[in-house]
JSON list of C-alpha atoms in Angstrom, two decimals:
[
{"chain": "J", "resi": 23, "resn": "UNK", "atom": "CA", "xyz": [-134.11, 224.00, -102.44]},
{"chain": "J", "resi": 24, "resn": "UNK", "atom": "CA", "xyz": [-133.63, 220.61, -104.25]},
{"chain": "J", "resi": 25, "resn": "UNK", "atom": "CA", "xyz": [-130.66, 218.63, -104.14]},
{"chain": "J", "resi": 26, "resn": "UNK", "atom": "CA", "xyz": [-128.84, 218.28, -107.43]},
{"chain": "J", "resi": 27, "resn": "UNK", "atom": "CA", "xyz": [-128.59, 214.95, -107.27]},
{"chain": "J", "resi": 28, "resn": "UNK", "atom": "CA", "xyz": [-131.83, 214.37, -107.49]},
{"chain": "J", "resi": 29, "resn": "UNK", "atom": "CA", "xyz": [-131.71, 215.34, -111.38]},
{"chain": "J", "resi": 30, "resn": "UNK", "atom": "CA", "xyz": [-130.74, 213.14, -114.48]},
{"chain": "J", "resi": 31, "resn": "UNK", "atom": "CA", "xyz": [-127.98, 214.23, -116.13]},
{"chain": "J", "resi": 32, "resn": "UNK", "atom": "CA", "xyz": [-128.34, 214.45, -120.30]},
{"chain": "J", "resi": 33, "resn": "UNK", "atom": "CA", "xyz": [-125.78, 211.75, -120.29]},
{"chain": "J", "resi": 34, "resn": "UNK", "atom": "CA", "xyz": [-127.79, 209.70, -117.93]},
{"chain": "J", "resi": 35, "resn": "UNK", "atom": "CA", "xyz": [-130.85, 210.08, -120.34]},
{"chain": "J", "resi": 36, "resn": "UNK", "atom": "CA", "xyz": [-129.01, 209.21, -123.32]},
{"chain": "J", "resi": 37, "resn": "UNK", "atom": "CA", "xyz": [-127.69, 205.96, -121.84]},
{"chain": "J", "resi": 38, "resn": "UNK", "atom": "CA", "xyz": [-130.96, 204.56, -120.63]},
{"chain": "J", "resi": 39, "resn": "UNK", "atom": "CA", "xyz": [-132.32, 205.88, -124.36]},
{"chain": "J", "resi": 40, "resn": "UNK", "atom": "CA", "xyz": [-130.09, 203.89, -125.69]},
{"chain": "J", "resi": 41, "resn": "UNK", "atom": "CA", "xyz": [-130.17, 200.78, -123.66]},
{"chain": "J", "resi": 42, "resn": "UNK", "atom": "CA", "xyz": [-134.10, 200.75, -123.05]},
{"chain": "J", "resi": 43, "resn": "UNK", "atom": "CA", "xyz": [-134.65, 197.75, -126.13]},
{"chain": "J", "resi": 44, "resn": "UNK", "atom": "CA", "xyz": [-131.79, 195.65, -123.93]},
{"chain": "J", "resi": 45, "resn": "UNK", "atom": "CA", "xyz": [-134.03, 195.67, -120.91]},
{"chain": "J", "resi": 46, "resn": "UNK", "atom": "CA", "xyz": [-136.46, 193.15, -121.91]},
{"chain": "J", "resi": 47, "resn": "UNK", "atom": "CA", "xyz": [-137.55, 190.83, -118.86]},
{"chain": "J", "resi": 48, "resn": "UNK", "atom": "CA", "xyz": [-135.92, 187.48, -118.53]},
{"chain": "J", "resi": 49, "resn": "UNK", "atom": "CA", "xyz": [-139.19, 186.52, -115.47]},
{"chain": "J", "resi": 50, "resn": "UNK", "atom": "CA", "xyz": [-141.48, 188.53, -113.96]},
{"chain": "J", "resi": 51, "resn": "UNK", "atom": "CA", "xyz": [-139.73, 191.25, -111.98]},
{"chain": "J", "resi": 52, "resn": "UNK", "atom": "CA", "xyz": [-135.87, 190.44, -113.38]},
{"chain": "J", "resi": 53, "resn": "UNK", "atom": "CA", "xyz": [-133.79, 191.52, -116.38]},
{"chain": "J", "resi": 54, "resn": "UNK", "atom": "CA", "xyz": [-131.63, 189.47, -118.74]},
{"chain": "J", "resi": 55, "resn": "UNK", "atom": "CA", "xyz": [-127.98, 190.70, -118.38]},
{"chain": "J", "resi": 56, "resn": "UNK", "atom": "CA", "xyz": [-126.67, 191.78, -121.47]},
{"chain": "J", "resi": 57, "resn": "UNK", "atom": "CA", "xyz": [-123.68, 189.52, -121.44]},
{"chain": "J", "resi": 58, "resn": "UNK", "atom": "CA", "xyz": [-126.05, 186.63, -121.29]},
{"chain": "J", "resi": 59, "resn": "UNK", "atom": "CA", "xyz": [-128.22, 188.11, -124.40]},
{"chain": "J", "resi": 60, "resn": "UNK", "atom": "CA", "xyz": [-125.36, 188.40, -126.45]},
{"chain": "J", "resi": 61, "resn": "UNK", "atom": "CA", "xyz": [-123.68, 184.87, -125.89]},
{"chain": "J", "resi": 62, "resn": "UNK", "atom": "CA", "xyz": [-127.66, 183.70, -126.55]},
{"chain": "J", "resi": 63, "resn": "UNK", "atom": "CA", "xyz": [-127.98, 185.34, -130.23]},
{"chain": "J", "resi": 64, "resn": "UNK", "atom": "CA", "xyz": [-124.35, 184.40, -130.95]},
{"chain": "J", "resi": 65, "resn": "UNK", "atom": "CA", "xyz": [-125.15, 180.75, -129.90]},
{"chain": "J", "resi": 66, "resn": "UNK", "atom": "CA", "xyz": [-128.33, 180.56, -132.00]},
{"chain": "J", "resi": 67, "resn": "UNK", "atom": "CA", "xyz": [-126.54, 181.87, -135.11]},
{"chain": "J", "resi": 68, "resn": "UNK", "atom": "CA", "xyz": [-123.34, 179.54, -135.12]},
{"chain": "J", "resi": 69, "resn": "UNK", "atom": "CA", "xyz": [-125.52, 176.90, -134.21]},
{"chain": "J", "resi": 70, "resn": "UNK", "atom": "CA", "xyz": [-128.33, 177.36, -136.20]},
{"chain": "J", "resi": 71, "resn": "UNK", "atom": "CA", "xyz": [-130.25, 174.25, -137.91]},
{"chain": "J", "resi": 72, "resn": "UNK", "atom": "CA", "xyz": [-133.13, 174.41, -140.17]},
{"chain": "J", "resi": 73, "resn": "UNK", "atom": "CA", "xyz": [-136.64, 173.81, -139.46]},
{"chain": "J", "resi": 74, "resn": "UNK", "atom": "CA", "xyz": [-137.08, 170.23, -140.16]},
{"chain": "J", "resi": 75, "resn": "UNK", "atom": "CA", "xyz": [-133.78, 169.00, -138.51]},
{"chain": "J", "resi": 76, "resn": "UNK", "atom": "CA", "xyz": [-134.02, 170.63, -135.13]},
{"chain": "J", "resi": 77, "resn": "UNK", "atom": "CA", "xyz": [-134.38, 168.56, -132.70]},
{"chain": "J", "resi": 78, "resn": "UNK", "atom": "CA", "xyz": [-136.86, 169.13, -129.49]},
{"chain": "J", "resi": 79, "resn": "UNK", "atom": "CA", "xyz": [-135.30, 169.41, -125.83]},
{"chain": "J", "resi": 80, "resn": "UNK", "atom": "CA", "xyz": [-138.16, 168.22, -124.35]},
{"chain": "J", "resi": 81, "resn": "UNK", "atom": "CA", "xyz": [-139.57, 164.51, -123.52]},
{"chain": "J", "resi": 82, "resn": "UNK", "atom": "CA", "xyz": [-141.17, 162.60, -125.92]},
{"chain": "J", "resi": 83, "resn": "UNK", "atom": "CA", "xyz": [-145.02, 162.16, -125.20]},
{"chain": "J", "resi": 84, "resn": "UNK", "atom": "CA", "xyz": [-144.82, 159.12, -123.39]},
{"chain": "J", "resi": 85, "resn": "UNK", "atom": "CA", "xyz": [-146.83, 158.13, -120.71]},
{"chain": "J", "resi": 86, "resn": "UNK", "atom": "CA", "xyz": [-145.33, 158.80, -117.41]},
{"chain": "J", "resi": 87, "resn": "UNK", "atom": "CA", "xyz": [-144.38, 156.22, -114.88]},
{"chain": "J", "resi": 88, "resn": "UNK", "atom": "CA", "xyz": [-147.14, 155.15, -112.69]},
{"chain": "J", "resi": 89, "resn": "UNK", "atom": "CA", "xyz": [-147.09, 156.34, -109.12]},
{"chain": "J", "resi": 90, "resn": "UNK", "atom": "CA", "xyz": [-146.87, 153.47, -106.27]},
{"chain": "J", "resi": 91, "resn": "UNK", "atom": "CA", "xyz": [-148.78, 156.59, -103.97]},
{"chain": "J", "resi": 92, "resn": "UNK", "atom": "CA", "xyz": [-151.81, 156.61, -106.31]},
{"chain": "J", "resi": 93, "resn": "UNK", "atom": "CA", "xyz": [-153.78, 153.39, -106.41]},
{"chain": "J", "resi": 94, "resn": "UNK", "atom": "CA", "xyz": [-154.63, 153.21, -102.54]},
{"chain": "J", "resi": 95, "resn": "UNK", "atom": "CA", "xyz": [-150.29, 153.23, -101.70]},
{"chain": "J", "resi": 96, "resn": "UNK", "atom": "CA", "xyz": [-149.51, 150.03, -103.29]},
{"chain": "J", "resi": 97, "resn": "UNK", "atom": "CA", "xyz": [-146.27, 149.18, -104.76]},
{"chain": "J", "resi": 98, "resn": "UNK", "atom": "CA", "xyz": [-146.68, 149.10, -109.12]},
{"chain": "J", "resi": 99, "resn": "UNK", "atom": "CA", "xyz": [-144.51, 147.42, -111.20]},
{"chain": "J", "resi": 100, "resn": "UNK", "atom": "CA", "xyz": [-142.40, 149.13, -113.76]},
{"chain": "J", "resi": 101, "resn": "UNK", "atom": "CA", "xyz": [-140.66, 147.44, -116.55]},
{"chain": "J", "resi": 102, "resn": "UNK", "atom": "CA", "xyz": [-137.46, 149.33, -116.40]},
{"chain": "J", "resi": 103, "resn": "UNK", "atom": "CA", "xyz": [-135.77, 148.31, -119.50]},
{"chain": "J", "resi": 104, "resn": "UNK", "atom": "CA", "xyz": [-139.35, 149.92, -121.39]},
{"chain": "J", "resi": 105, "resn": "UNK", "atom": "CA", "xyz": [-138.26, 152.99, -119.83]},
{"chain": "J", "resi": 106, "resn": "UNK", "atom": "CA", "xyz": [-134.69, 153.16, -120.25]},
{"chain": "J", "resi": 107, "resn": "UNK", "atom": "CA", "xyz": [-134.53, 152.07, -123.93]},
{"chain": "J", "resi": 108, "resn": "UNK", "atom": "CA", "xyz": [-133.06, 148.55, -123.57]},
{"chain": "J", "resi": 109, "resn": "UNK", "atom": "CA", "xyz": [-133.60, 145.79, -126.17]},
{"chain": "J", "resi": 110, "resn": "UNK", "atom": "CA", "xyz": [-132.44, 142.30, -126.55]},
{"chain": "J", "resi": 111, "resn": "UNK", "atom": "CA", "xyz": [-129.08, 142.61, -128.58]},
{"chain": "J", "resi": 112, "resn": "UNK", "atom": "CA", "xyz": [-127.71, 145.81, -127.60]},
{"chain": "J", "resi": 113, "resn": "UNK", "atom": "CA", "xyz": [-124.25, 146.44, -126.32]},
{"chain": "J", "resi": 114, "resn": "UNK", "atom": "CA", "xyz": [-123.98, 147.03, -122.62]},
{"chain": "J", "resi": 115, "resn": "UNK", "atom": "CA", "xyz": [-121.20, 147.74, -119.85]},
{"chain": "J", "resi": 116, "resn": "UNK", "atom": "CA", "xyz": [-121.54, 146.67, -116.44]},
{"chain": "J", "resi": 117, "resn": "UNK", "atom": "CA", "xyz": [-121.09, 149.83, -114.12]},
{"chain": "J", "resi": 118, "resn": "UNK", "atom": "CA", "xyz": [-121.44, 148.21, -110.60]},
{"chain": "J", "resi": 119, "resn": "UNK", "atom": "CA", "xyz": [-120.56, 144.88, -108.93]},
{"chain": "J", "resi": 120, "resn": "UNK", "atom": "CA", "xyz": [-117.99, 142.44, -109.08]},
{"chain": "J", "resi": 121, "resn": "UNK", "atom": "CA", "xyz": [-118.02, 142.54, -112.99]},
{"chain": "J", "resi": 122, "resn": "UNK", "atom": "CA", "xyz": [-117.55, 146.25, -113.13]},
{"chain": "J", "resi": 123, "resn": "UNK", "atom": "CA", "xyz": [-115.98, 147.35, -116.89]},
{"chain": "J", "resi": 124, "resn": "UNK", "atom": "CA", "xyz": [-117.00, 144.33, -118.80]},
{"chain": "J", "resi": 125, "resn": "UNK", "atom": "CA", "xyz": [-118.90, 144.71, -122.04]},
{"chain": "J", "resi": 126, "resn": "UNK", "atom": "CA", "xyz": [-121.08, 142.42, -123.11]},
{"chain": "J", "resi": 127, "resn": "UNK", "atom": "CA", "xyz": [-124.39, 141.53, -125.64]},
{"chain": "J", "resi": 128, "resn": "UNK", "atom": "CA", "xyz": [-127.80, 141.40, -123.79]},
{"chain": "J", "resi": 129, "resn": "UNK", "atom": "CA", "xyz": [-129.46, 138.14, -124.78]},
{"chain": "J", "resi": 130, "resn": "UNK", "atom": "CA", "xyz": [-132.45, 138.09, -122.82]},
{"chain": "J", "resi": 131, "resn": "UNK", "atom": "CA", "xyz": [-134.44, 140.17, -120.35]},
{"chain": "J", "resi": 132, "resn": "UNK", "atom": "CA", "xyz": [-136.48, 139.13, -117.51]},
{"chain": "J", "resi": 133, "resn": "UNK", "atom": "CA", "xyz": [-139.41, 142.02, -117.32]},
{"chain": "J", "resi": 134, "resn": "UNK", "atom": "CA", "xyz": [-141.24, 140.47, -114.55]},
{"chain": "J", "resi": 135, "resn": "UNK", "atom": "CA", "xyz": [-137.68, 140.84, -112.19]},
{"chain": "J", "resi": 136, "resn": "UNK", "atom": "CA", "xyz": [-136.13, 143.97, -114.48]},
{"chain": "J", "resi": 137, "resn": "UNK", "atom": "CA", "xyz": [-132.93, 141.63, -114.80]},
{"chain": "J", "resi": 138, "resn": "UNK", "atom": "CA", "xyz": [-131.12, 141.11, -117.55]},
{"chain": "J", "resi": 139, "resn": "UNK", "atom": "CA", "xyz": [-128.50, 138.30, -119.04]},
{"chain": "J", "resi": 140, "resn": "UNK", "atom": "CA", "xyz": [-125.11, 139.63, -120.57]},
{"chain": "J", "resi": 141, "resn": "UNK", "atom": "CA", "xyz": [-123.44, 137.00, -122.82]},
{"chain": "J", "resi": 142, "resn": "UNK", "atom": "CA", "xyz": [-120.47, 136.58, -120.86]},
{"chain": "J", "resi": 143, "resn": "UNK", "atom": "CA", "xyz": [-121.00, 138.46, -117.80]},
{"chain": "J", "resi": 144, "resn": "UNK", "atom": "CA", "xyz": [-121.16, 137.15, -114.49]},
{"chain": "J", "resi": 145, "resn": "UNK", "atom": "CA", "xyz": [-120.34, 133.45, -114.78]},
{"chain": "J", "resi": 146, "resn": "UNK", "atom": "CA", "xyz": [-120.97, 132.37, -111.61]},
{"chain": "J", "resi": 147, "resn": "UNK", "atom": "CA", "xyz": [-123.31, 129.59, -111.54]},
{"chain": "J", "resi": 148, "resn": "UNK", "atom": "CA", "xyz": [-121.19, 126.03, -112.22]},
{"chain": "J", "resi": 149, "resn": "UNK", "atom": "CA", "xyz": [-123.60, 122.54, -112.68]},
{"chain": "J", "resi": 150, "resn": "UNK", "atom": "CA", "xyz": [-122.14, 119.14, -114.05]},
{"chain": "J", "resi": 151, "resn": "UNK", "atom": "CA", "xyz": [-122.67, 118.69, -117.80]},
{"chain": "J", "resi": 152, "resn": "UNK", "atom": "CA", "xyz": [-126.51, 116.89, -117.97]},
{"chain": "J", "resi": 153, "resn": "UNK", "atom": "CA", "xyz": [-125.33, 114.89, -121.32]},
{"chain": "J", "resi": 154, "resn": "UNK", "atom": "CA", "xyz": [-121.93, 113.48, -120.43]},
{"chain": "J", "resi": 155, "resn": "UNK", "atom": "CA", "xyz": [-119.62, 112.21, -123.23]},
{"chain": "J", "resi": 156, "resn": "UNK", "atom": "CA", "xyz": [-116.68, 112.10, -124.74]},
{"chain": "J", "resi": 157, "resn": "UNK", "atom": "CA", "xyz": [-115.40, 115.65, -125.74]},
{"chain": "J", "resi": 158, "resn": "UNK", "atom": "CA", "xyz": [-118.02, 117.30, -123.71]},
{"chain": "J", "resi": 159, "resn": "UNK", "atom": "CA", "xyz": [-116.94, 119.52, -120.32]},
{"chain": "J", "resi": 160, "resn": "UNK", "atom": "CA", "xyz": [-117.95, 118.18, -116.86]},
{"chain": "J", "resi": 161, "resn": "UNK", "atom": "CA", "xyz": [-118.66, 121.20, -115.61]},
{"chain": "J", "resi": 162, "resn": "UNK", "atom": "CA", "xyz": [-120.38, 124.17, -117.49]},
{"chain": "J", "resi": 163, "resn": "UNK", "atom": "CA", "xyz": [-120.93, 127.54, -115.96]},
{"chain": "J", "resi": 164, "resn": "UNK", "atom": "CA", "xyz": [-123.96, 130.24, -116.75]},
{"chain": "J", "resi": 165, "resn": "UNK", "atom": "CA", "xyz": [-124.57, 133.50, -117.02]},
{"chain": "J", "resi": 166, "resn": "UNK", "atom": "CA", "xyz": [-126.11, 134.69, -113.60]},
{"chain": "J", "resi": 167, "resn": "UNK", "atom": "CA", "xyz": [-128.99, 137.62, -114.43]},
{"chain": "J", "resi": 168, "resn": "UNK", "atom": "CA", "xyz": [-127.97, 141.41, -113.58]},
{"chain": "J", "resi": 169, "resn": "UNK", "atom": "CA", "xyz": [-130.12, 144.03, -112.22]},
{"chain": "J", "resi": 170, "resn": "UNK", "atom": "CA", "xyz": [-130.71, 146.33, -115.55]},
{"chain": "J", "resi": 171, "resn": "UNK", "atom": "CA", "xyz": [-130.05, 149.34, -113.56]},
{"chain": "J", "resi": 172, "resn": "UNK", "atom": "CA", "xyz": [-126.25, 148.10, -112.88]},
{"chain": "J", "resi": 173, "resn": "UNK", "atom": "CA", "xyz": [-125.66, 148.33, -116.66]},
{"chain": "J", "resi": 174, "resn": "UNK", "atom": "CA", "xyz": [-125.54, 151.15, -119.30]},
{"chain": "J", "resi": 175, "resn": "UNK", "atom": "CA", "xyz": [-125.76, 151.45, -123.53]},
{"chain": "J", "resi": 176, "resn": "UNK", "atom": "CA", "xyz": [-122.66, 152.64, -124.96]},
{"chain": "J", "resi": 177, "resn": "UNK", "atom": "CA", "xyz": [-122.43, 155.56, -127.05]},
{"chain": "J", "resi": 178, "resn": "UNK", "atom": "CA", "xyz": [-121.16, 154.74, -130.62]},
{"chain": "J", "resi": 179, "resn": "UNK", "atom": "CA", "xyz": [-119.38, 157.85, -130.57]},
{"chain": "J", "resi": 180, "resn": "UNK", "atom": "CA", "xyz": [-117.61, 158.52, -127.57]},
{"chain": "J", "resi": 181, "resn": "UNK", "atom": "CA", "xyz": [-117.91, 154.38, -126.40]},
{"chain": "J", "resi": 182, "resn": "UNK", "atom": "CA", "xyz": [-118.83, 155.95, -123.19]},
{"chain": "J", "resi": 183, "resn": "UNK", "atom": "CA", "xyz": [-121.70, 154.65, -121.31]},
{"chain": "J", "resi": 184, "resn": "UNK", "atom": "CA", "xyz": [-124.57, 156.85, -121.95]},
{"chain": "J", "resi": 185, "resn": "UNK", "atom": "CA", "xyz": [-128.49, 157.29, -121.48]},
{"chain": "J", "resi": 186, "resn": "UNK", "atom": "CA", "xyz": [-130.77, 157.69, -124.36]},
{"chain": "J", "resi": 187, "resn": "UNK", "atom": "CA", "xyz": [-134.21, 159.37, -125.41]},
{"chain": "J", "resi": 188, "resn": "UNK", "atom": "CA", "xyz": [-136.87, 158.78, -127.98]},
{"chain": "J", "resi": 189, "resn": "UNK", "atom": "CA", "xyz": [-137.28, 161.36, -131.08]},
{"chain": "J", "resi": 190, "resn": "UNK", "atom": "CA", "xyz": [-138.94, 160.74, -134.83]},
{"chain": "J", "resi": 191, "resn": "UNK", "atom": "CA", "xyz": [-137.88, 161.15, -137.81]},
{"chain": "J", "resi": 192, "resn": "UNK", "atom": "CA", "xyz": [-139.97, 163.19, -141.16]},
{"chain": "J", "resi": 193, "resn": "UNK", "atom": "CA", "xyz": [-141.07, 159.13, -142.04]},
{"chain": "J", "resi": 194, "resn": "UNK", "atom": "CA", "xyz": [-142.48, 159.21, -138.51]},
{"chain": "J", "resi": 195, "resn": "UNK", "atom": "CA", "xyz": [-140.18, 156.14, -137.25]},
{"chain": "J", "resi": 196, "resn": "UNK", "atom": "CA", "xyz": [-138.78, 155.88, -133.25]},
{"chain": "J", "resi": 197, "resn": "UNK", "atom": "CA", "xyz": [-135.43, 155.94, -133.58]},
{"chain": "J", "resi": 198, "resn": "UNK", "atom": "CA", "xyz": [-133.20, 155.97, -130.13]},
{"chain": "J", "resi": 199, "resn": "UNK", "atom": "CA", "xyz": [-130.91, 159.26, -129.37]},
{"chain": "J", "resi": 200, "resn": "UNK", "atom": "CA", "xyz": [-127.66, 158.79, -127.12]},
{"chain": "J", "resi": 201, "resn": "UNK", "atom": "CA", "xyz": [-127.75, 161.75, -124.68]},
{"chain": "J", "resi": 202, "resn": "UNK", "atom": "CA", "xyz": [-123.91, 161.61, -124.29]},
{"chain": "J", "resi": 203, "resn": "UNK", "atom": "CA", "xyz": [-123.22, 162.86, -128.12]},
{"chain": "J", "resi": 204, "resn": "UNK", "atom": "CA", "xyz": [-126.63, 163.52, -129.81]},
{"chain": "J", "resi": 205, "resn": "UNK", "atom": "CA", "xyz": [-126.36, 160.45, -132.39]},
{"chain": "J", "resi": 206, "resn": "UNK", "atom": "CA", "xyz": [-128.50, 157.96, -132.99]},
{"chain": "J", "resi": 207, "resn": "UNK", "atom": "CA", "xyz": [-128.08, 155.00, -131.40]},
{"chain": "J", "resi": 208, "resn": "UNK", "atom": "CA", "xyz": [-127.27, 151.71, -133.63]},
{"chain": "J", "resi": 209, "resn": "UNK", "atom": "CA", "xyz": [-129.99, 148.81, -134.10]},
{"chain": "J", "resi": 210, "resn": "UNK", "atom": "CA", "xyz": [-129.01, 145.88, -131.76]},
{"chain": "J", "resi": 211, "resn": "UNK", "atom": "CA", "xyz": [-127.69, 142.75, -133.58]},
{"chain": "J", "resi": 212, "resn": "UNK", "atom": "CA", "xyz": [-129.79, 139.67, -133.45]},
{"chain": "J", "resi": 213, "resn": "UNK", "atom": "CA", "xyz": [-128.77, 137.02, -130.56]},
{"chain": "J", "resi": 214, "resn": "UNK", "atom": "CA", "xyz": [-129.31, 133.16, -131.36]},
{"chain": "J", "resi": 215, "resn": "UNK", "atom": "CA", "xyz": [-129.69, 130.52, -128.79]},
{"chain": "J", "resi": 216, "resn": "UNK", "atom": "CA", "xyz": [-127.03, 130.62, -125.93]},
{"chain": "J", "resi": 217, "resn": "UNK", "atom": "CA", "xyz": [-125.80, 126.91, -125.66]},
{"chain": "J", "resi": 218, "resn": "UNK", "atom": "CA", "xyz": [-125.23, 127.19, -121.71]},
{"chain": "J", "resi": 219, "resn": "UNK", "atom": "CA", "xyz": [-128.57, 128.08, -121.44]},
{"chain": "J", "resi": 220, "resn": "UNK", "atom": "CA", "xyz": [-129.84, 125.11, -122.71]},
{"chain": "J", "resi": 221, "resn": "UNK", "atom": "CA", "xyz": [-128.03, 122.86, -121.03]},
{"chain": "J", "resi": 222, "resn": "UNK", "atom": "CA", "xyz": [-128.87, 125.08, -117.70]},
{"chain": "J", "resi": 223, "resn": "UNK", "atom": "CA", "xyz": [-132.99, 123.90, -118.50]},
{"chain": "J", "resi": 224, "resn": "UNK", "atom": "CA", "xyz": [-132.12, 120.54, -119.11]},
{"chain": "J", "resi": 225, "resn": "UNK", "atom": "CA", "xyz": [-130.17, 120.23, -116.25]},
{"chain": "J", "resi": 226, "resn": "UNK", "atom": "CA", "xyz": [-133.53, 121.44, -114.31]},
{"chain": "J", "resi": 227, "resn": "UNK", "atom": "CA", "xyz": [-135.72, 118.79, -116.31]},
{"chain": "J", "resi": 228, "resn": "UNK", "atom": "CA", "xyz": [-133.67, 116.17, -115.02]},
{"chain": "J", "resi": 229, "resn": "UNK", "atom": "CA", "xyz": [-133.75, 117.24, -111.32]},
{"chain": "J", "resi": 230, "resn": "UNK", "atom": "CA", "xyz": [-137.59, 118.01, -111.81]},
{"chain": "J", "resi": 231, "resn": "UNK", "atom": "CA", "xyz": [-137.79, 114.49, -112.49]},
{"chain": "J", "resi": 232, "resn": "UNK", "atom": "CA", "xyz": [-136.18, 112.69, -109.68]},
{"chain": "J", "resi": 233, "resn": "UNK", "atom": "CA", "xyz": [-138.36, 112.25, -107.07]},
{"chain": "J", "resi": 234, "resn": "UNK", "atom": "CA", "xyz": [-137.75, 114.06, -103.45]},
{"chain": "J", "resi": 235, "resn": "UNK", "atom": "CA", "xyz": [-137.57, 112.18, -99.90]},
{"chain": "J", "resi": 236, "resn": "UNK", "atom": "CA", "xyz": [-140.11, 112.73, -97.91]},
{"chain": "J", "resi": 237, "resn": "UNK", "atom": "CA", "xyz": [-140.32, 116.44, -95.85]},
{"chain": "J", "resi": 238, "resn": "UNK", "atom": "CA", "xyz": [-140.72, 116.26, -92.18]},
{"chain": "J", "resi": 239, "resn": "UNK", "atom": "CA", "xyz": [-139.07, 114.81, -88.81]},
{"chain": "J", "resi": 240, "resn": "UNK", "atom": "CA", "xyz": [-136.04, 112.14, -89.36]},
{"chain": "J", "resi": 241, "resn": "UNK", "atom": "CA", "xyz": [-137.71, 108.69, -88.73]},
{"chain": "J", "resi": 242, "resn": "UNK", "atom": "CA", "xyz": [-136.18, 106.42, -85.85]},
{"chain": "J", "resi": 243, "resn": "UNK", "atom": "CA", "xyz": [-134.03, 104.37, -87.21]},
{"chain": "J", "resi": 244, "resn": "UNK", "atom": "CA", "xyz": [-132.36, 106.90, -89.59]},
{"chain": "J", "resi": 245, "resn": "UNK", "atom": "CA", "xyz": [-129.19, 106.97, -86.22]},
{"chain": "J", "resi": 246, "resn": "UNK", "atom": "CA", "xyz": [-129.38, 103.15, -86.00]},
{"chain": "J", "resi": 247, "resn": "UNK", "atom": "CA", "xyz": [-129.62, 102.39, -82.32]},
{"chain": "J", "resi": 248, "resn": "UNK", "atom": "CA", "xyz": [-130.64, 105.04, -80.01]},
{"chain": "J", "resi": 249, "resn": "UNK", "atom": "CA", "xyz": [-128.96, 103.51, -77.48]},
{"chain": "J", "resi": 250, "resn": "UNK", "atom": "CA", "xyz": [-125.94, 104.24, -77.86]},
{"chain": "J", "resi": 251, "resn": "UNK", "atom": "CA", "xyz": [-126.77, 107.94, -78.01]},
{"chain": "J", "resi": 252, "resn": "UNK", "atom": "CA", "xyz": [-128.68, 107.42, -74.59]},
{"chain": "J", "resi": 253, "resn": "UNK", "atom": "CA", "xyz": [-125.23, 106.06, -73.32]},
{"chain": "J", "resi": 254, "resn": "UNK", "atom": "CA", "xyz": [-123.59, 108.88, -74.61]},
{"chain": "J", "resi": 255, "resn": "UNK", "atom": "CA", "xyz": [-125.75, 111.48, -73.15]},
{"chain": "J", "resi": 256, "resn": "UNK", "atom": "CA", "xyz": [-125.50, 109.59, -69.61]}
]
């Protein structure tokens, strides 16, 4: 005898009839639930875009960073800001550190130490005015250089700080794309020269000119009489 559970009832058979075109494999072996298909094709028709505007998910072909493990385990240098998108004149905020929250305008960056200078950001290094005069501080304080991974671009949308990625437009130009709210990121403004700045350089000409004592072991008479010291230590 067979069990009669072991046959497919007609209304068992017309369900998977019916169903069979759902069941199209998500990966090899699984099955995209049809709550998940739905929400997909409703998705691609309220957001639809046409050809020439849509916009690729995927990384831009740059050339990836270089791995420290490859060239016999030495350390490589990366220049950060090249890889994050950073120019001279954007608009950053400071997300770690004592300055944490300020905005500011880059206005230089040191590759070779993947630093940067914010105009205005971390003042803390104070040196007495090299050209003295009437009407002129004493003492003039310089921007300090930040580690560009400590600061962020803001989004011109949302004025949150955001990350960005590379895309091109039909003219074939590299335009920068915030990753916070999908717009394109302004052009940074042009910085002249800081002032501080140039009185921080001069202030190192003039100490690069003095001349240094001489290195090495205090000479003899630099206590005065040693014998008083010999007293002492008796």
């Amino acid at each position: 005898l067979i069990h009669r559970s072991s046959f497919l009832t007609s209304a068992m058979l017309r369900s998977l009839v019916r169903w069979a075109p759902h069941l199209k494999p998500r990966v090899k072996g699984g099955v995209i639930p049809f709550h998940q298909r739905i929400r997909k094709e409703e998705n691609e028709k309220r957001y639809r875009q046409l050809p020439f505007l849509r916009i690729s998910k995927e990384m831009s072909m740059w050339p990836s960073p270089p791995d420290p493990r490859d060239v016999d385990r030495k350390l490589v240098r990366i220049d950060l800001a090249k890889e994050m998108g950073v120019r001279v004149g954007d608009r950053v905020r400071v997300l770690y550190g004592s300055e944490k929250g300020k905005y500011g305008v880059i206005s230089r960056i040191l590759h070779d130490k993947n630093q940067v200078i914010v105009n205005g950001v971390s003042l803390k290094r104070s040196f007495w005015h090299p050209e003295p005069g009437p009407g002129k501080p004493s003492l003039v304080t310089v921007e300090c250089p930040i580690h560009i991974t400590n600061v962020a671009l803001i989004d011109p949308v949302t004025k949150q700080p955001t990350r960005v990625k590379r895309r091109y437009t039909m003219n074939g130009k590299g335009i920068r794309i915030s990753k916070v709210s999908g717009c394109a990121m302004p052009e940074p403004v042009p910085v002249g020269p800081n002032e501080r700045e140039l009185l921080w350089k001069k202030r190192e000409e003039n100490v690069l000119r003095q001349g240094k004592e001489r290195r090495g072991p205090p000479k003899e008479d630099i206590f005065g009489n040693k014998e008083h010291f010999k007293t002492l230590v008796r």
